[in-house]
mmCIF file of C-alpha atoms in Angstrom:
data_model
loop_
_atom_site.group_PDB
_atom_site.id
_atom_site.type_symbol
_atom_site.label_atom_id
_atom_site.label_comp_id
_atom_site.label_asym_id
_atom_site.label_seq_id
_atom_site.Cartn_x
_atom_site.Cartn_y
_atom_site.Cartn_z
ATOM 1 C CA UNK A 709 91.916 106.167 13.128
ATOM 2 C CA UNK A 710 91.667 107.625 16.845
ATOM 3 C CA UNK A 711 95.535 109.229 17.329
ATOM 4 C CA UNK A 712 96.644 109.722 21.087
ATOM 5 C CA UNK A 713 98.223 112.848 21.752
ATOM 6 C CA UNK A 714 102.161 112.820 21.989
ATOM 7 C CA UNK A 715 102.429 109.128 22.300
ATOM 8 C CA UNK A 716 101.880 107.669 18.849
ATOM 9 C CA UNK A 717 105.411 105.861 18.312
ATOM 10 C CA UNK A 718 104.525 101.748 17.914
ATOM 11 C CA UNK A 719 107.911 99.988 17.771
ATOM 12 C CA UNK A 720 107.334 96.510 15.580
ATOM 13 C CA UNK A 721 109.570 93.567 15.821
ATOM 14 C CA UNK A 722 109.650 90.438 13.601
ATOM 15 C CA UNK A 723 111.952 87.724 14.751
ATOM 16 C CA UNK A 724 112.415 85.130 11.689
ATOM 17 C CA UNK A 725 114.173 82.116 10.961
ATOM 18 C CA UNK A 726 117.372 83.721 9.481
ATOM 19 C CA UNK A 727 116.625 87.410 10.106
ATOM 20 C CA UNK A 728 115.561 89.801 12.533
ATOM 21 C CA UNK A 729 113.331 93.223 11.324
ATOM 22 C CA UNK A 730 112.580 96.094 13.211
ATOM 23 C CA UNK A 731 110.330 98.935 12.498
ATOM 24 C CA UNK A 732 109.064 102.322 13.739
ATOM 25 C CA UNK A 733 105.715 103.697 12.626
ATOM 26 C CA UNK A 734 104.299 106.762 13.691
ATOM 27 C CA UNK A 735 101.198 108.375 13.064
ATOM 28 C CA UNK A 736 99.865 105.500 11.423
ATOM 29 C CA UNK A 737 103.169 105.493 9.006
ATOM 30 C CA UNK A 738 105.606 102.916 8.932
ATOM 31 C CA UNK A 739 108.640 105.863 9.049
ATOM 32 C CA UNK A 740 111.507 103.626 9.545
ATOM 33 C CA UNK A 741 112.574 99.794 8.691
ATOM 34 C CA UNK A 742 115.683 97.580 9.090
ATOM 35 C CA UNK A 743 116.354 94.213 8.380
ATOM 36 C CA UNK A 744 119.390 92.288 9.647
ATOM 37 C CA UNK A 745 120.066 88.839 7.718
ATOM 38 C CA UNK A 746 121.865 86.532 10.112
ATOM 39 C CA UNK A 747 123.767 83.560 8.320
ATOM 40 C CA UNK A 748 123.546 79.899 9.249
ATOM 41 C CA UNK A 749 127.033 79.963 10.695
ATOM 42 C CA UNK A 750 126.075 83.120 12.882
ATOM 43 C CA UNK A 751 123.160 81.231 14.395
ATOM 44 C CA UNK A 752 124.646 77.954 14.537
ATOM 45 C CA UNK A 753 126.784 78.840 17.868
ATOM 46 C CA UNK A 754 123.526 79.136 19.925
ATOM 47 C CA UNK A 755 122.405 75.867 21.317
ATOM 48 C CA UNK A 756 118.523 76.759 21.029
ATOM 49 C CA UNK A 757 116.309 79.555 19.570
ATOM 50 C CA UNK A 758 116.260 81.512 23.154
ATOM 51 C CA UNK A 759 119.835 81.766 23.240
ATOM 52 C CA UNK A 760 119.618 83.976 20.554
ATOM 53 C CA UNK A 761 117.517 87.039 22.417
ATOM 54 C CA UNK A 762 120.990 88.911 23.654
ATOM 55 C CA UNK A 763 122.471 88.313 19.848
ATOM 56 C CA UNK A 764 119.132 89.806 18.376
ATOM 57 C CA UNK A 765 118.290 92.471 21.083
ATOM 58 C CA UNK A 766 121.730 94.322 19.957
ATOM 59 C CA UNK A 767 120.044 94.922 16.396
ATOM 60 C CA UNK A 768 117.290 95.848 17.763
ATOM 61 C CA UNK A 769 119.192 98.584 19.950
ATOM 62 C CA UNK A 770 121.048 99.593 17.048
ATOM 63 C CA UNK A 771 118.909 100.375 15.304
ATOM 64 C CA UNK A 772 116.714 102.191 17.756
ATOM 65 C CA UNK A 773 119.811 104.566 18.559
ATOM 66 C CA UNK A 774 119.306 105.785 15.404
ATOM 67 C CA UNK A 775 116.034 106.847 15.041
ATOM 68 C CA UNK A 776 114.802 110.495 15.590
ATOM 69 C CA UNK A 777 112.291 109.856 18.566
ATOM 70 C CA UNK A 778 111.736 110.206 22.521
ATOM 71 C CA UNK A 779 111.194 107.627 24.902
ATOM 72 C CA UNK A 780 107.928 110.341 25.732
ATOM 73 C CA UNK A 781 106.603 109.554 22.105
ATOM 74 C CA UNK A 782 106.192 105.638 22.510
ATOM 75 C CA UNK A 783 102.638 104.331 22.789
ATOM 76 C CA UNK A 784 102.960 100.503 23.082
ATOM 77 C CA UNK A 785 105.307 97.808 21.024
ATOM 78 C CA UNK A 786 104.497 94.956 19.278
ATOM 79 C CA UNK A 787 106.159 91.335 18.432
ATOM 80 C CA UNK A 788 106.002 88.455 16.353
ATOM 81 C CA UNK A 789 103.870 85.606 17.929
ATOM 82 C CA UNK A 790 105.333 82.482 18.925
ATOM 83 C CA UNK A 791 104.281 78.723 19.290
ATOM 84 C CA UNK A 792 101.973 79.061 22.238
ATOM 85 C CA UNK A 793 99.338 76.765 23.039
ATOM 86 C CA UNK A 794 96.027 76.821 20.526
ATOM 87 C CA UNK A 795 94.756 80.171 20.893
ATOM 88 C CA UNK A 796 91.780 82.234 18.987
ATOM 89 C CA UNK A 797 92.952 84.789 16.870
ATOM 90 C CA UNK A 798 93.226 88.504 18.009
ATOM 91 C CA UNK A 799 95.815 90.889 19.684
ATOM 92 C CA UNK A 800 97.257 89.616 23.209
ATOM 93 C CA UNK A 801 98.943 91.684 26.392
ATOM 94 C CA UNK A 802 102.427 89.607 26.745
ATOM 95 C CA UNK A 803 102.463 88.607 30.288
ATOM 96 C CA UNK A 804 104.768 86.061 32.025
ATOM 97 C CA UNK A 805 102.727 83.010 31.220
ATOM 98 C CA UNK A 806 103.174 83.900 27.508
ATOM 99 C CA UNK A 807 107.072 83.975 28.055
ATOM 100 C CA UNK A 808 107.488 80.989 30.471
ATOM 101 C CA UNK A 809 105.626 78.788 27.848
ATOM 102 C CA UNK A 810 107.877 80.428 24.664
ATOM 103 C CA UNK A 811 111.267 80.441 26.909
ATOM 104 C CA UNK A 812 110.721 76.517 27.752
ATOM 105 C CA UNK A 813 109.509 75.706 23.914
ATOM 106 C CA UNK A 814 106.617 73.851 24.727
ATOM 107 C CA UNK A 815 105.046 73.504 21.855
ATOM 108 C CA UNK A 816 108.429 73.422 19.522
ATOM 109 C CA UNK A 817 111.811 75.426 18.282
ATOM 110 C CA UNK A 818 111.299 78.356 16.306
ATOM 111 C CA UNK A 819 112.287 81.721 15.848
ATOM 112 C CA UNK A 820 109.261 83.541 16.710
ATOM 113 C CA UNK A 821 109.697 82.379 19.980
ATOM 114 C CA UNK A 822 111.866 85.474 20.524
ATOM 115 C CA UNK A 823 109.347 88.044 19.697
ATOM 116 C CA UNK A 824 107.272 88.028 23.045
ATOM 117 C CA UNK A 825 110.793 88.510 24.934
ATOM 118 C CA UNK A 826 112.273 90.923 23.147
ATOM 119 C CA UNK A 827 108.738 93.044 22.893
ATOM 120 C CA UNK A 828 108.636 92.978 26.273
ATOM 121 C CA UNK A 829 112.230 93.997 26.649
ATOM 122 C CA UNK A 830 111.977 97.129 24.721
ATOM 123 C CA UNK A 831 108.453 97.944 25.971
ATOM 124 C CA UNK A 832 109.903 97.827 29.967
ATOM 125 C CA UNK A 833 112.746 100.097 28.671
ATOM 126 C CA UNK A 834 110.330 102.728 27.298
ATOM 127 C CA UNK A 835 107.916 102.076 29.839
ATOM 128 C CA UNK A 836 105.020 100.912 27.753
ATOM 129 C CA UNK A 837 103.348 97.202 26.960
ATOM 130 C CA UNK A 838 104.229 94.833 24.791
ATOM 131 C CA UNK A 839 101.665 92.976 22.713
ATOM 132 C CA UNK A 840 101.370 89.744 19.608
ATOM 133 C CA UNK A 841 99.452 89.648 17.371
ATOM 134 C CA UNK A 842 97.449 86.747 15.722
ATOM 135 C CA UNK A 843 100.671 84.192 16.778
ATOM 136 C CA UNK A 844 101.186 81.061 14.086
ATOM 137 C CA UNK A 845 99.011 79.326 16.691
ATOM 138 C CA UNK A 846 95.802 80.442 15.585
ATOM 139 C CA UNK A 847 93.629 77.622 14.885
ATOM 140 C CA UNK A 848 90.802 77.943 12.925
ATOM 141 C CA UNK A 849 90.564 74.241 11.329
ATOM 142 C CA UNK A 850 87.214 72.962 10.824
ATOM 143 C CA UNK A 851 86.815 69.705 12.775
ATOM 144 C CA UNK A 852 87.220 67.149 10.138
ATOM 145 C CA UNK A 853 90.707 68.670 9.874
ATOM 146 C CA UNK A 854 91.535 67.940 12.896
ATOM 147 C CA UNK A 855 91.366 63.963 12.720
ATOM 148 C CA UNK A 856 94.464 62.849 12.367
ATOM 149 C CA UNK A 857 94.149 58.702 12.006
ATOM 150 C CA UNK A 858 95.244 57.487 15.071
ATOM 151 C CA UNK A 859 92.487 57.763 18.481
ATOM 152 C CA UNK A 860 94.110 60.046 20.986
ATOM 153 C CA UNK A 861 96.030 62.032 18.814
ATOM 154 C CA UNK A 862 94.577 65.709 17.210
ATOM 155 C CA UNK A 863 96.134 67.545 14.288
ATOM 156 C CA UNK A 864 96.147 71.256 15.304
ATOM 157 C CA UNK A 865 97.119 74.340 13.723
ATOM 158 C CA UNK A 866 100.517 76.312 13.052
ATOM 159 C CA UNK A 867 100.946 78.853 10.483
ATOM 160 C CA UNK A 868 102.085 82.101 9.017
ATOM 161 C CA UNK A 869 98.766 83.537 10.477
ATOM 162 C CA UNK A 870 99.831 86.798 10.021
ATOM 163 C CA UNK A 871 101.054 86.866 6.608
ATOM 164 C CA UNK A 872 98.452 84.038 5.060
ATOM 165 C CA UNK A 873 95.872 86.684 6.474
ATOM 166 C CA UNK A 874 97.074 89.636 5.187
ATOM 167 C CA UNK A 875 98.144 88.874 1.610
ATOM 168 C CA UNK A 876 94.482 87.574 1.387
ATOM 169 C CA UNK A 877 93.208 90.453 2.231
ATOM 170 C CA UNK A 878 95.080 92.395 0.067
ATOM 171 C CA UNK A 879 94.847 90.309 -3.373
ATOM 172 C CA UNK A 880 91.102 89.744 -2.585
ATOM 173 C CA UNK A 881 90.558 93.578 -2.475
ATOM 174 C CA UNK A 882 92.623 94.145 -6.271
ATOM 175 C CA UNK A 883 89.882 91.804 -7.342
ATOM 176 C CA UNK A 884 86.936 93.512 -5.580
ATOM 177 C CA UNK A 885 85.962 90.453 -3.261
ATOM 178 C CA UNK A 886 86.187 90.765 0.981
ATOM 179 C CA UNK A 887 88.569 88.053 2.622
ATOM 180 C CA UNK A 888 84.997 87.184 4.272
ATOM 181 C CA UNK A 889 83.319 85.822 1.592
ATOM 182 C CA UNK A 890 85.887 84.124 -0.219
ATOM 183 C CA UNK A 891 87.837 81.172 -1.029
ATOM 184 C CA UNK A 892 91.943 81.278 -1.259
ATOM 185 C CA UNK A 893 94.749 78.855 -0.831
ATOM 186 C CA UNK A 894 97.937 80.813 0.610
ATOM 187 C CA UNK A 895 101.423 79.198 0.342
ATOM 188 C CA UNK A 896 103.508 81.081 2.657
ATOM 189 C CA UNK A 897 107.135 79.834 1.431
ATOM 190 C CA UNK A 898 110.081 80.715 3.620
ATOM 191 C CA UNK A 899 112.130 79.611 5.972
ATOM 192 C CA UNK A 900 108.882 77.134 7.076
ATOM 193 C CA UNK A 901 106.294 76.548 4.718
ATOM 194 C CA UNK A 902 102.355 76.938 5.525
ATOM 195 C CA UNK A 903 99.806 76.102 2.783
ATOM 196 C CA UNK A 904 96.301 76.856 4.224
ATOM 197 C CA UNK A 905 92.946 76.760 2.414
ATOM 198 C CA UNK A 906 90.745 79.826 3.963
ATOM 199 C CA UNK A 907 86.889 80.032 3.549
ATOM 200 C CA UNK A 908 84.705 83.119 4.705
ATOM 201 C CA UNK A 909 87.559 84.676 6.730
ATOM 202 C CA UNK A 910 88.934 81.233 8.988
ATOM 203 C CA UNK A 911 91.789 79.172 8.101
ATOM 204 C CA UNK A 912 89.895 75.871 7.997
ATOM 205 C CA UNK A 913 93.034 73.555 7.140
ATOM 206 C CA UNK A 914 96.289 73.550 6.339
ATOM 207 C CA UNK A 915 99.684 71.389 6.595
ATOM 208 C CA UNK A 916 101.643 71.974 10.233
ATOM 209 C CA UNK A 917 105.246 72.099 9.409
ATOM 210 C CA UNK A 918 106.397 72.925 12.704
ATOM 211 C CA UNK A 919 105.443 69.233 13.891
ATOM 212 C CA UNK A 920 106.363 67.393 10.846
ATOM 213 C CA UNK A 921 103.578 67.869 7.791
ATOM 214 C CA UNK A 922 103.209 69.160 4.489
ATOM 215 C CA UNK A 923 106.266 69.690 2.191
ATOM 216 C CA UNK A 924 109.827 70.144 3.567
ATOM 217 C CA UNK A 925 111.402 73.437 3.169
ATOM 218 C CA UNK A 926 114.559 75.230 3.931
ATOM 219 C CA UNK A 927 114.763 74.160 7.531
ATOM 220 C CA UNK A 928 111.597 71.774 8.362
ATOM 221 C CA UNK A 929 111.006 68.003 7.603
ATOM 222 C CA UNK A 930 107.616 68.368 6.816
ATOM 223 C CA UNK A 931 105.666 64.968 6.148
ATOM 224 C CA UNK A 932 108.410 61.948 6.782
ATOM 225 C CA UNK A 933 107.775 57.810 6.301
ATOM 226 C CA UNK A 934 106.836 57.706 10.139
ATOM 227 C CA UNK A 935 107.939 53.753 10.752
ATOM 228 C CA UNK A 936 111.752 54.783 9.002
ATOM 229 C CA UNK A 937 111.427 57.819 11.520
ATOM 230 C CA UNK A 938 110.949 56.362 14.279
ATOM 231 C CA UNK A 939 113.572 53.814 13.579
ATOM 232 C CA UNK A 940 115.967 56.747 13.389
ATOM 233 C CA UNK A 941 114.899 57.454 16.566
ATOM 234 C CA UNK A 942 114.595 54.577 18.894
ATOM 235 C CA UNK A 943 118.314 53.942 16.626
ATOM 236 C CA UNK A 944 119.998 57.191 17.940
ATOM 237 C CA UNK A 945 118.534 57.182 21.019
ATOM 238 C CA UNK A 946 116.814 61.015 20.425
ATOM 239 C CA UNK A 947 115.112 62.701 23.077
ATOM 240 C CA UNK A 948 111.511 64.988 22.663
ATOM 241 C CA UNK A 949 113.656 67.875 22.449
ATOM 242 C CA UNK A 950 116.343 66.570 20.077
ATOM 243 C CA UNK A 951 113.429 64.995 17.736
ATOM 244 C CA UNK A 952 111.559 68.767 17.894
ATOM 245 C CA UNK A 953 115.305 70.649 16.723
ATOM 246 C CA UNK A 954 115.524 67.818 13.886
ATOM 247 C CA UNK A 955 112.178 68.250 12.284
ATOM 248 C CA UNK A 956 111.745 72.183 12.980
ATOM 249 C CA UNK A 957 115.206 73.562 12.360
ATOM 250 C CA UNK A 958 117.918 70.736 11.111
ATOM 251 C CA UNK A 959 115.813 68.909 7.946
ATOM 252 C CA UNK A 960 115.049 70.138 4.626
ATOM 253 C CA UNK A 961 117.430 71.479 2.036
ATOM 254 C CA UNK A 962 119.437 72.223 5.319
ATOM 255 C CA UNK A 963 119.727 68.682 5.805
ATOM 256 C CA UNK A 964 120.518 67.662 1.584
ATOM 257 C CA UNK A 965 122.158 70.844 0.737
ATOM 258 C CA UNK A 966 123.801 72.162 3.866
ATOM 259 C CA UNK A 967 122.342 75.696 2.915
ATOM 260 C CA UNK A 968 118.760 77.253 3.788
ATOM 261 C CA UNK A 969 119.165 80.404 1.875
ATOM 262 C CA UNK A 970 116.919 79.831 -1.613
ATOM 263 C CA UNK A 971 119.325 82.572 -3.208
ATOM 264 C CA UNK A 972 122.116 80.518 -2.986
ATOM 265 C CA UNK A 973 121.070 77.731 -3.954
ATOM 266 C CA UNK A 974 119.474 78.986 -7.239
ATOM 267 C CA UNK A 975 123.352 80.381 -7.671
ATOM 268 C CA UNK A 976 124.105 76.911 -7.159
ATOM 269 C CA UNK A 977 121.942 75.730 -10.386
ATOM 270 C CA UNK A 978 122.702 78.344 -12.016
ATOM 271 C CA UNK A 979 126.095 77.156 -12.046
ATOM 272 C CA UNK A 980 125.008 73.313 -12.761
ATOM 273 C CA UNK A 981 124.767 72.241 -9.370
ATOM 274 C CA UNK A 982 122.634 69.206 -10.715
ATOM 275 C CA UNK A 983 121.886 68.146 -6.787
ATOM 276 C CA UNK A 984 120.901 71.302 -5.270
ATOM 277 C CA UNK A 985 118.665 71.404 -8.822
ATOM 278 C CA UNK A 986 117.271 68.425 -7.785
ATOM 279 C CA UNK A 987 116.241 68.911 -4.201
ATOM 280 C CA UNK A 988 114.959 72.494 -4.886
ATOM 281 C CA UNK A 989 112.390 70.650 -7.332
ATOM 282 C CA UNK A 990 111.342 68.067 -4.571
ATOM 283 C CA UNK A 991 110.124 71.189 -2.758
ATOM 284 C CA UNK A 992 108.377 72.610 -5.296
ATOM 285 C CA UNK A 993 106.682 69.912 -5.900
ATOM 286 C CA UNK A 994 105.773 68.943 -2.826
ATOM 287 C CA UNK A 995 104.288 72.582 -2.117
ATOM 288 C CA UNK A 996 102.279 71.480 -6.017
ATOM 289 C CA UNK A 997 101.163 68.667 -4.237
ATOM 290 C CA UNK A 998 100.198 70.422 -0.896
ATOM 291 C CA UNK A 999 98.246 73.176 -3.171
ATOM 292 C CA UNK A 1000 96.206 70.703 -4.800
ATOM 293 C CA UNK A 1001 94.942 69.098 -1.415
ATOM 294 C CA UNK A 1002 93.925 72.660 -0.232
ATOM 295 C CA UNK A 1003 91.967 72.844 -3.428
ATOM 296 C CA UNK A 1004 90.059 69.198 -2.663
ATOM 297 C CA UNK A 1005 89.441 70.517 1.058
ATOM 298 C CA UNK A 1006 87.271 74.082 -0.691
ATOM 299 C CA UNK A 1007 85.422 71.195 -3.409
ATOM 300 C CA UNK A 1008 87.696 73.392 -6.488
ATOM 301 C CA UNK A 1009 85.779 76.441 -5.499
ATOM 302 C CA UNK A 1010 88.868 78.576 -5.448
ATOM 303 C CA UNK A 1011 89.156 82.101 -5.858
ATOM 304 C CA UNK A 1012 92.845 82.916 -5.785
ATOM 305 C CA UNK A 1013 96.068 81.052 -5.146
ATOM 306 C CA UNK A 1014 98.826 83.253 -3.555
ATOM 307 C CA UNK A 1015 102.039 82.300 -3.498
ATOM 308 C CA UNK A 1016 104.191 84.480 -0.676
ATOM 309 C CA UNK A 1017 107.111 84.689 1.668
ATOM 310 C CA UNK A 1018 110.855 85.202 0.669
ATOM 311 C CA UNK A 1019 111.083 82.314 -0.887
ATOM 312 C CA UNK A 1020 108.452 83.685 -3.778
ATOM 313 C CA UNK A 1021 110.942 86.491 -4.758
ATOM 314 C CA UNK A 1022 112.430 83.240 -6.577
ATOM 315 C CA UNK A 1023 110.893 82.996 -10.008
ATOM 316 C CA UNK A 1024 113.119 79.574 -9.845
ATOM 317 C CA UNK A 1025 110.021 78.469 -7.307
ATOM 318 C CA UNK A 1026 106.912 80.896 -8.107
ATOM 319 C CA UNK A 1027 107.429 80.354 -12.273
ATOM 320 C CA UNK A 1028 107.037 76.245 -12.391
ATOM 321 C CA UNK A 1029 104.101 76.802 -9.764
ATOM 322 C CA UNK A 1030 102.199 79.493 -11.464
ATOM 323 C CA UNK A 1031 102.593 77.424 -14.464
ATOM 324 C CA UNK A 1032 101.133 73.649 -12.906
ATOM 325 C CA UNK A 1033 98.412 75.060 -11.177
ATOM 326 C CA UNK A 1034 96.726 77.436 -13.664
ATOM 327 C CA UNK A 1035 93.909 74.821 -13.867
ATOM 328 C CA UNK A 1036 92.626 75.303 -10.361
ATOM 329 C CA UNK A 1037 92.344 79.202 -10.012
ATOM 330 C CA UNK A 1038 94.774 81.761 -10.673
ATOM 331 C CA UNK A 1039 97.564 82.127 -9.316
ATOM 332 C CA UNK A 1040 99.181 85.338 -7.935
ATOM 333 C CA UNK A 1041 102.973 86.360 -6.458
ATOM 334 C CA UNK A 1042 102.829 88.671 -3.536
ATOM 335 C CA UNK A 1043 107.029 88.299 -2.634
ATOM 336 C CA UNK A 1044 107.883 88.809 1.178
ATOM 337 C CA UNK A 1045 105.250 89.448 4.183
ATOM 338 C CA UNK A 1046 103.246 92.598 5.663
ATOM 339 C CA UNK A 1047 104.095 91.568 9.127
ATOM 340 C CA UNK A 1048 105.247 94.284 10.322
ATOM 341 C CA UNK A 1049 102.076 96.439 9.150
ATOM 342 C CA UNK A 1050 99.646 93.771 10.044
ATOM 343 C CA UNK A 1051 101.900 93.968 13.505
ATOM 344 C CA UNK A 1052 101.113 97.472 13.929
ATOM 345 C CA UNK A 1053 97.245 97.183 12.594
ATOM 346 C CA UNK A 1054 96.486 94.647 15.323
ATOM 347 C CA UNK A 1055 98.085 96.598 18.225
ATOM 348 C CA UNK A 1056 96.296 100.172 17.053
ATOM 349 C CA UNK A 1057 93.157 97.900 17.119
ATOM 350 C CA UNK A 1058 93.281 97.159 20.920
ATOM 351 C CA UNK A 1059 94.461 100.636 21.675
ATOM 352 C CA UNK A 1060 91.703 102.193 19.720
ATOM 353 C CA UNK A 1061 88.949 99.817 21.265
ATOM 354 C CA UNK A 1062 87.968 98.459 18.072
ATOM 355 C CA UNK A 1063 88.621 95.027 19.841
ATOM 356 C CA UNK A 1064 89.411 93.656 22.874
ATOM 357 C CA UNK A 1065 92.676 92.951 24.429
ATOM 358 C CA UNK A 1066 93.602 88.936 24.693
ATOM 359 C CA UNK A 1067 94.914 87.439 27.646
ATOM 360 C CA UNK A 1068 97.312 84.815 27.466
ATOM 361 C CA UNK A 1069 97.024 81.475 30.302
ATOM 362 C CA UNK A 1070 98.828 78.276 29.857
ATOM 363 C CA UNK A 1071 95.730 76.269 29.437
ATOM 364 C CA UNK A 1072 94.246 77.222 26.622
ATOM 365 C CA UNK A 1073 91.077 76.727 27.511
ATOM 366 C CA UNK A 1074 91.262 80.077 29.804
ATOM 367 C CA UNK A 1075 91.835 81.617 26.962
ATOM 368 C CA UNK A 1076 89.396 85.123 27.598
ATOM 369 C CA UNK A 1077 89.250 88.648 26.334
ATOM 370 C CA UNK A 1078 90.215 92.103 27.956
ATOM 371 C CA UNK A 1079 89.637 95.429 28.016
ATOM 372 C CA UNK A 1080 91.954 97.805 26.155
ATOM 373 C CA UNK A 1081 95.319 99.900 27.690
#
């Protein structure tokens, strides 16, 4: 890897649904790493995801004014993607377009949403540019995926990108196969939930929770009866905005358990909470369910299943998972997410010319590659 002299400092930040990480690599070494967990009454007194930059940037700062640097030493710094508009995948310059379109939520609520913002926050205070990389916006669905039963209206694609991508890459490799040539279902289980089938290196379908599909999770509605949904909402009168917080950040386990956090609520059975028992298993198996379509959309030719996120240091999720879909392929735990290092790779890739810089325009069609610094 090409090093630049003095400056080789890459701050990484990773804005999630109920915590915010930071991390400082240096010489191609992650050399420092904090997570801060914020609690659903903590982020219930903001009225949107934005509001929350100020709230998260003092973290951040913390935890920067304890690190053993100079502002001299930082060469660029990178943040989580947001919901953008449908964008190839790659590494892209932040610019204000980027931020307008995350600040207004176009596309929907969500956490990463803050990551372009407070990138380019830190990166202006050390003098340096902010970059994403490979935002859950990536869509790589084949075009049969796409067709969503109803003339006028597209399915599109919104995922872990970042995570789905690298686990794959990483399992594949313990097994001596390339990501490229290969056939894995990832369940990225957190917060959100993303189940994508992958073939030969693209992401060629996959359940949008963000908008309403797939299996519910912590915070997200995923698939609902859509003539009892609307009801609900011609009933209470909802507007676009109101109907995007619901489904994104208000349903789920939130919504039957009052509680997002998977720990507690396997405290909760483990205590004979019979209800919270009960809704944890509707997850699980919708995600069974999910799995299995993945599996029909690559014909059974499977190579690996990986189950990942927070939510898969649960063995109250991964074990009854592992167990009902042996008969596909098998199926392997990779707990948490290499964000923050699949963060870092993407930048160093742009600033190394290995690949071009991405430029960001609201119409996604404008979408167009750059040159490097």
């Amino acid at each position: 890897m090409t090093m630049h002299p003095k400056r080789d400092v890459v701050i990484v930040i990773n804005a999630g649904s109920t915590s915010s990480k930071i991390a400082l690599f240096k010489a191609g070494k992650m050399v420092a790493e904090r997570t801060l967990n914020h609690s659903l009454a903590e982020l219930s007194q903001f009225d949107s995801v934005i509001a929350q930059k100020d709230f998260r940037m003092q973290a951040i700062q913390e935890f920067l004014a304890d690190q053993d640097f100079s502002a001299s030493e930082v060469l660029a710094v990178a943040g989580r993607g947001g919901l953008l508009k449908p964008i190839p995948g790659g590494t892209y310059a932040v610019n204000e377009a980027m931020l307008d379109d995350l600040t207004a939520a176009k596309r929907n609520e969500h956490a990463s949403n803050l990551g372009a913002g407070l990138a380019q926050q830190v990166a202006d205070q050390y003098g340096v540019k902010a970059y994403v990389v490979d935002p859950p916006v990536v869509d790589e669905l084949q075009p049969l995926a796409r067709i969503s039963g109803l003339k006028g209206i597209e399915r599109h694609s919104a995922a872990h990108v970042l995570n789905q991508k690298a686990m794959a890459r990483q399992v594949l490799a313990t097994m001596g196969k390339t990501y490229a040539t290969s056939r894995v279902i990832v369940a990225h289980i957190g917060g959100g939930l993303s189940i994508h089938a992958h073939e030969n290196g693209r992401m060629i379908d996959g359940n949008n929770g963000i908008d309403g599909e797939g299996p519910y999770s912590p915070e997200r509605a995923g698939s609902l009866p859509l003539v009892d949904f609307v009801a609900k909402v011609l009933a209470e009168r909802l507007t676009l905005a109101q109907v995007k917080k619901l489904l994104a950040s208000q349903s789920g386990l939130r919504s039957y358990l009052n509680d997002i956090s998977i720990k507690n609520i396997v405290a909760r059975i483990a205590e004979g909470d019979e209800t919270a028992k009960f809704y944890l298993d509707g997850m699980i198996y919708q995600i069974k369910k999910q799995i299995a379509e993945m599996a029909g959309v690559l014909n059974g030719q499977v190579d690996v299943i990986i189950l990942t996120g927070g939510a898969a240091y649960a063995t109250a999720v991964t074990a009854p998972l592992q167990h009902d879909l042996a008969w596909i392929a098998p199926v392997v735990v990779r707990p948490g997410e290499m964000e923050m290092q699949a963060l870092y790779e993407g930048v160093m890739r742009v600033l190394n010319h290995e690949e071009p810089v991405r430029v960001y325009q609201s119409d996604a069609s404008t979408i167009k590659g750059g040159t490097g610094r």
